[in-house]
Amino acid sequence: DPDRLSQVVQNLITNALKYSPEDTAVLVETRGEADAVVLSVHNQGAPIPPERLKALFQPLQRGTEEVDTAGRSVGLGLYIVQSIVDAHGGHIGVQSTAEVGTTFTVRLSRAIESVEPR
């Protein structure tokens, strides 16, 4: 579903921008592998504490206590992203360190399931 996959990309980029310092870049990388397509979104914001990483994809969770300036963040974006990725048979992971920043990586299989005509 192209619309849902577009939502994944938009949510990850929005999140990266929200938690990045103003004058830093958000890097978006896509690459093809033999059996998958991989999307990575990286920011140089404050690291996500290790104890928060485990629950990050649960509803109502955020990587930090900080909320965006308009107070709109309720912590559903990454939960929605994971739900969409799971529905497409993919995987999402996150790495976060003080030295490097935070990178979310989505891996989707290139295999397309065939649907029998009715």
Short mmCIF file of N, CA and C in Angstrom, two decimals:
data_model
loop_
_atom_site.label_atom_id
_atom_site.label_comp_id
_atom_site.label_asym_id
_atom_site.label_seq_id
_atom_site.Cartn_x
_atom_site.Cartn_y
_atom_site.Cartn_z
N ASP A 1 0.84 -1.18 0.00
CA ASP A 1 0.00 0.00 0.00
C ASP A 1 0.89 1.25 0.00
N PRO A 2 1.01 1.89 -1.13
CA PRO A 2 1.90 3.05 -1.25
C PRO A 2 1.57 4.18 -0.27
N ASP A 3 0.29 4.39 0.01
CA ASP A 3 -0.08 5.47 0.94
C ASP A 3 0.44 5.20 2.34
N ARG A 4 0.32 3.97 2.79
CA ARG A 4 0.80 3.63 4.14
C ARG A 4 2.32 3.69 4.21
N LEU A 5 2.99 3.25 3.15
CA LEU A 5 4.46 3.31 3.15
C LEU A 5 4.93 4.77 3.10
N SER A 6 4.20 5.62 2.41
CA SER A 6 4.51 7.05 2.41
C SER A 6 4.35 7.62 3.82
N GLN A 7 3.34 7.14 4.54
CA GLN A 7 3.12 7.58 5.92
C GLN A 7 4.31 7.18 6.80
N VAL A 8 4.87 6.00 6.58
CA VAL A 8 6.06 5.57 7.33
C VAL A 8 7.20 6.56 7.12
N VAL A 9 7.47 6.89 5.87
CA VAL A 9 8.57 7.81 5.55
C VAL A 9 8.30 9.18 6.18
N GLN A 10 7.09 9.68 6.01
CA GLN A 10 6.75 11.00 6.56
C GLN A 10 6.87 11.02 8.08
N ASN A 11 6.37 10.00 8.75
CA ASN A 11 6.44 9.97 10.22
C ASN A 11 7.89 9.92 10.70
N LEU A 12 8.72 9.12 10.05
CA LEU A 12 10.11 9.02 10.48
C LEU A 12 10.87 10.33 10.26
N ILE A 13 10.63 10.97 9.14
CA ILE A 13 11.30 12.25 8.87
C ILE A 13 10.80 13.33 9.82
N THR A 14 9.49 13.40 10.03
CA THR A 14 8.92 14.37 10.97
C THR A 14 9.50 14.19 12.36
N ASN A 15 9.59 12.95 12.80
CA ASN A 15 10.17 12.64 14.11
C ASN A 15 11.63 13.10 14.18
N ALA A 16 12.39 12.79 13.14
CA ALA A 16 13.81 13.16 13.12
C ALA A 16 13.97 14.68 13.20
N LEU A 17 13.15 15.40 12.46
CA LEU A 17 13.22 16.86 12.50
C LEU A 17 12.81 17.41 13.87
N LYS A 18 11.81 16.81 14.46
CA LYS A 18 11.29 17.27 15.75
C LYS A 18 12.35 17.17 16.84
N TYR A 19 13.16 16.13 16.81
CA TYR A 19 14.12 15.89 17.89
C TYR A 19 15.56 16.24 17.51
N SER A 20 15.74 16.98 16.42
CA SER A 20 17.09 17.40 15.98
C SER A 20 17.35 18.84 16.37
N PRO A 21 18.61 19.16 16.69
CA PRO A 21 18.97 20.57 16.87
C PRO A 21 18.74 21.32 15.55
N GLU A 22 18.47 22.61 15.65
CA GLU A 22 18.10 23.41 14.48
C GLU A 22 19.07 23.34 13.31
N ASP A 23 20.34 23.49 13.55
CA ASP A 23 21.30 23.59 12.45
C ASP A 23 22.00 22.27 12.14
N THR A 24 21.26 21.18 12.22
CA THR A 24 21.84 19.88 11.89
C THR A 24 21.02 19.24 10.77
N ALA A 25 21.64 18.32 10.09
CA ALA A 25 20.98 17.64 8.97
C ALA A 25 20.23 16.41 9.44
N VAL A 26 19.16 16.11 8.75
CA VAL A 26 18.48 14.82 8.87
C VAL A 26 18.82 14.07 7.59
N LEU A 27 19.40 12.89 7.74
CA LEU A 27 19.82 12.12 6.57
C LEU A 27 18.82 11.01 6.30
N VAL A 28 18.40 10.90 5.05
CA VAL A 28 17.49 9.85 4.61
C VAL A 28 18.22 9.04 3.55
N GLU A 29 18.29 7.74 3.76
CA GLU A 29 19.01 6.87 2.83
C GLU A 29 18.11 5.70 2.46
N THR A 30 18.11 5.37 1.19
CA THR A 30 17.44 4.15 0.74
C THR A 30 18.47 3.33 -0.02
N ARG A 31 18.32 2.04 0.10
CA ARG A 31 19.21 1.16 -0.67
C ARG A 31 18.48 -0.15 -0.94
N GLY A 32 18.84 -0.73 -2.05
CA GLY A 32 18.30 -2.03 -2.40
C GLY A 32 19.29 -3.12 -2.05
N GLU A 33 18.78 -4.20 -1.54
CA GLU A 33 19.58 -5.40 -1.29
C GLU A 33 18.96 -6.52 -2.11
N ALA A 34 19.60 -7.65 -2.15
CA ALA A 34 19.11 -8.76 -2.97
C ALA A 34 17.66 -9.12 -2.65
N ASP A 35 17.32 -9.12 -1.37
CA ASP A 35 15.99 -9.57 -0.97
C ASP A 35 15.16 -8.51 -0.28
N ALA A 36 15.65 -7.27 -0.19
CA ALA A 36 14.93 -6.25 0.58
C ALA A 36 15.23 -4.84 0.08
N VAL A 37 14.36 -3.94 0.49
CA VAL A 37 14.57 -2.51 0.32
C VAL A 37 14.73 -1.95 1.73
N VAL A 38 15.74 -1.10 1.93
CA VAL A 38 16.05 -0.59 3.26
C VAL A 38 15.98 0.93 3.25
N LEU A 39 15.30 1.48 4.25
CA LEU A 39 15.19 2.92 4.45
C LEU A 39 15.78 3.25 5.81
N SER A 40 16.69 4.22 5.85
CA SER A 40 17.25 4.69 7.12
C SER A 40 17.03 6.19 7.25
N VAL A 41 16.62 6.62 8.44
CA VAL A 41 16.45 8.04 8.73
C VAL A 41 17.28 8.33 9.97
N HIS A 42 18.22 9.28 9.83
CA HIS A 42 19.18 9.57 10.91
C HIS A 42 19.12 11.03 11.31
N ASN A 43 19.15 11.27 12.63
CA ASN A 43 19.28 12.65 13.12
C ASN A 43 20.40 12.73 14.13
N GLN A 44 20.82 13.95 14.43
CA GLN A 44 21.92 14.18 15.36
C GLN A 44 21.42 14.73 16.69
N GLY A 45 20.17 14.44 17.02
CA GLY A 45 19.59 14.93 18.26
C GLY A 45 20.12 14.17 19.47
N ALA A 46 19.61 14.56 20.63
CA ALA A 46 19.99 13.89 21.87
C ALA A 46 19.66 12.41 21.76
N PRO A 47 20.51 11.55 22.32
CA PRO A 47 20.24 10.12 22.22
C PRO A 47 19.00 9.73 23.01
N ILE A 48 18.38 8.66 22.57
CA ILE A 48 17.24 8.09 23.29
C ILE A 48 17.82 7.20 24.38
N PRO A 49 17.42 7.41 25.63
CA PRO A 49 17.96 6.59 26.72
C PRO A 49 17.67 5.10 26.47
N PRO A 50 18.63 4.23 26.78
CA PRO A 50 18.47 2.80 26.52
C PRO A 50 17.19 2.21 27.13
N GLU A 51 16.80 2.69 28.30
CA GLU A 51 15.59 2.16 28.94
C GLU A 51 14.32 2.54 28.19
N ARG A 52 14.39 3.58 27.35
CA ARG A 52 13.22 3.98 26.55
C ARG A 52 13.17 3.26 25.21
N LEU A 53 14.31 2.77 24.74
CA LEU A 53 14.35 2.10 23.44
C LEU A 53 13.41 0.91 23.38
N LYS A 54 13.32 0.15 24.47
CA LYS A 54 12.51 -1.07 24.47
C LYS A 54 11.03 -0.77 24.27
N ALA A 55 10.56 0.36 24.80
CA ALA A 55 9.13 0.68 24.73
C ALA A 55 8.80 1.69 23.65
N LEU A 56 9.78 2.09 22.87
CA LEU A 56 9.62 3.19 21.93
C LEU A 56 8.49 2.99 20.92
N PHE A 57 8.23 1.76 20.53
CA PHE A 57 7.22 1.49 19.51
C PHE A 57 5.86 1.16 20.12
N GLN A 58 5.72 1.34 21.42
CA GLN A 58 4.44 1.14 22.09
C GLN A 58 3.65 2.44 22.03
N PRO A 59 2.30 2.36 22.09
CA PRO A 59 1.52 3.59 22.04
C PRO A 59 1.82 4.49 23.25
N LEU A 60 1.75 5.78 23.01
CA LEU A 60 1.91 6.82 24.04
C LEU A 60 3.31 6.90 24.61
N GLN A 61 4.31 6.49 23.82
CA GLN A 61 5.71 6.58 24.24
C GLN A 61 6.45 7.55 23.34
N ARG A 62 7.42 8.24 23.93
CA ARG A 62 8.31 9.12 23.17
C ARG A 62 9.73 8.79 23.57
N GLY A 63 10.68 9.18 22.72
CA GLY A 63 12.08 8.90 22.98
C GLY A 63 12.64 9.69 24.13
N THR A 64 12.10 10.90 24.32
CA THR A 64 12.55 11.74 25.43
C THR A 64 11.32 12.34 26.09
N GLU A 65 11.53 13.00 27.19
CA GLU A 65 10.43 13.68 27.86
C GLU A 65 10.01 14.95 27.13
N GLU A 66 10.89 15.42 26.24
CA GLU A 66 10.60 16.65 25.51
C GLU A 66 9.40 16.46 24.59
N VAL A 67 8.58 17.47 24.50
CA VAL A 67 7.45 17.48 23.59
C VAL A 67 7.70 18.61 22.60
N ASP A 68 7.19 18.47 21.39
CA ASP A 68 7.40 19.55 20.43
C ASP A 68 6.78 20.84 20.97
N THR A 69 7.22 21.95 20.44
CA THR A 69 6.84 23.25 20.99
C THR A 69 5.34 23.51 20.97
N ALA A 70 4.62 22.90 20.08
CA ALA A 70 3.18 23.11 20.03
C ALA A 70 2.44 22.12 20.92
N GLY A 71 3.17 21.19 21.55
CA GLY A 71 2.54 20.24 22.45
C GLY A 71 1.66 19.21 21.76
N ARG A 72 1.92 18.93 20.48
CA ARG A 72 1.07 18.02 19.72
C ARG A 72 1.47 16.56 19.85
N SER A 73 2.63 16.28 20.36
CA SER A 73 3.12 14.90 20.38
C SER A 73 2.47 14.10 21.50
N VAL A 74 1.79 13.03 21.11
CA VAL A 74 1.21 12.14 22.13
C VAL A 74 1.89 10.78 22.12
N GLY A 75 2.85 10.58 21.21
CA GLY A 75 3.59 9.34 21.21
C GLY A 75 2.95 8.21 20.43
N LEU A 76 2.26 8.53 19.35
CA LEU A 76 1.65 7.48 18.52
C LEU A 76 2.38 7.25 17.20
N GLY A 77 3.21 8.19 16.78
CA GLY A 77 3.85 8.11 15.46
C GLY A 77 4.64 6.84 15.23
N LEU A 78 5.52 6.49 16.16
CA LEU A 78 6.35 5.29 15.97
C LEU A 78 5.54 4.01 16.11
N TYR A 79 4.50 4.04 16.93
CA TYR A 79 3.60 2.90 17.05
C TYR A 79 2.91 2.66 15.70
N ILE A 80 2.45 3.74 15.08
CA ILE A 80 1.80 3.63 13.77
C ILE A 80 2.80 3.14 12.72
N VAL A 81 4.01 3.68 12.75
CA VAL A 81 5.05 3.24 11.81
C VAL A 81 5.29 1.74 11.95
N GLN A 82 5.47 1.27 13.17
CA GLN A 82 5.73 -0.16 13.36
C GLN A 82 4.54 -1.00 12.91
N SER A 83 3.33 -0.54 13.17
CA SER A 83 2.14 -1.28 12.74
C SER A 83 2.09 -1.42 11.22
N ILE A 84 2.40 -0.35 10.52
CA ILE A 84 2.41 -0.39 9.05
C ILE A 84 3.52 -1.30 8.54
N VAL A 85 4.71 -1.15 9.10
CA VAL A 85 5.84 -1.99 8.68
C VAL A 85 5.53 -3.46 8.93
N ASP A 86 4.98 -3.77 10.10
CA ASP A 86 4.60 -5.16 10.42
C ASP A 86 3.56 -5.69 9.43
N ALA A 87 2.57 -4.85 9.10
CA ALA A 87 1.52 -5.27 8.17
C ALA A 87 2.07 -5.58 6.78
N HIS A 88 3.22 -5.01 6.45
CA HIS A 88 3.88 -5.26 5.17
C HIS A 88 4.97 -6.33 5.28
N GLY A 89 5.01 -7.01 6.42
CA GLY A 89 5.98 -8.09 6.61
C GLY A 89 7.40 -7.61 6.80
N GLY A 90 7.56 -6.36 7.20
CA GLY A 90 8.89 -5.79 7.36
C GLY A 90 9.37 -5.76 8.79
N HIS A 91 10.47 -5.04 9.00
CA HIS A 91 11.07 -4.90 10.33
C HIS A 91 11.56 -3.47 10.49
N ILE A 92 11.40 -2.92 11.69
CA ILE A 92 11.95 -1.61 12.00
C ILE A 92 12.84 -1.74 13.23
N GLY A 93 13.97 -1.06 13.19
CA GLY A 93 14.89 -1.06 14.32
C GLY A 93 15.39 0.34 14.57
N VAL A 94 16.02 0.54 15.73
CA VAL A 94 16.55 1.85 16.09
C VAL A 94 17.88 1.68 16.81
N GLN A 95 18.81 2.57 16.50
CA GLN A 95 20.08 2.66 17.22
C GLN A 95 20.25 4.11 17.63
N SER A 96 20.69 4.33 18.88
CA SER A 96 20.82 5.69 19.37
C SER A 96 22.00 5.79 20.33
N THR A 97 22.94 6.68 20.00
CA THR A 97 24.10 6.92 20.86
C THR A 97 24.40 8.41 20.91
N ALA A 98 25.05 8.83 21.98
CA ALA A 98 25.40 10.25 22.13
C ALA A 98 26.38 10.69 21.06
N GLU A 99 27.28 9.80 20.65
CA GLU A 99 28.32 10.16 19.69
C GLU A 99 27.79 10.32 18.26
N VAL A 100 26.80 9.54 17.91
CA VAL A 100 26.35 9.47 16.52
C VAL A 100 24.97 10.06 16.31
N GLY A 101 24.07 9.90 17.24
CA GLY A 101 22.69 10.33 17.08
C GLY A 101 21.78 9.12 17.02
N THR A 102 20.64 9.28 16.37
CA THR A 102 19.63 8.22 16.32
C THR A 102 19.33 7.86 14.87
N THR A 103 19.28 6.56 14.60
CA THR A 103 18.94 6.07 13.27
C THR A 103 17.83 5.05 13.37
N PHE A 104 16.75 5.29 12.62
CA PHE A 104 15.67 4.32 12.47
C PHE A 104 15.87 3.65 11.12
N THR A 105 15.79 2.33 11.10
CA THR A 105 15.99 1.57 9.86
C THR A 105 14.79 0.67 9.62
N VAL A 106 14.20 0.80 8.44
CA VAL A 106 13.07 -0.03 8.02
C VAL A 106 13.56 -0.95 6.92
N ARG A 107 13.22 -2.22 7.04
CA ARG A 107 13.61 -3.23 6.05
C ARG A 107 12.34 -3.91 5.56
N LEU A 108 12.09 -3.83 4.25
CA LEU A 108 10.91 -4.44 3.64
C LEU A 108 11.36 -5.44 2.58
N SER A 109 10.75 -6.59 2.60
CA SER A 109 11.08 -7.64 1.65
C SER A 109 10.70 -7.21 0.24
N ARG A 110 11.52 -7.64 -0.72
CA ARG A 110 11.19 -7.39 -2.13
C ARG A 110 10.16 -8.40 -2.65
N ALA A 111 9.97 -9.48 -1.92
CA ALA A 111 9.03 -10.51 -2.36
C ALA A 111 7.62 -9.95 -2.35
N ILE A 112 6.90 -10.25 -3.41
CA ILE A 112 5.51 -9.83 -3.51
C ILE A 112 4.66 -11.08 -3.49
N GLU A 113 3.73 -11.10 -2.53
CA GLU A 113 2.84 -12.26 -2.45
C GLU A 113 1.85 -12.21 -3.59
N SER A 114 1.63 -13.35 -4.21
CA SER A 114 0.63 -13.39 -5.28
C SER A 114 -0.73 -13.66 -4.67
N VAL A 115 -1.73 -13.06 -5.27
CA VAL A 115 -3.10 -13.23 -4.81
C VAL A 115 -3.84 -14.00 -5.88
N GLU A 116 -4.48 -15.07 -5.47
CA GLU A 116 -5.25 -15.87 -6.41
C GLU A 116 -6.50 -15.13 -6.83
N PRO A 117 -6.80 -15.08 -8.13
CA PRO A 117 -8.04 -14.44 -8.57
C PRO A 117 -9.24 -15.23 -8.07
N ARG A 118 -10.33 -14.52 -7.81
CA ARG A 118 -11.55 -15.18 -7.31
C ARG A 118 -12.49 -15.51 -8.42
#
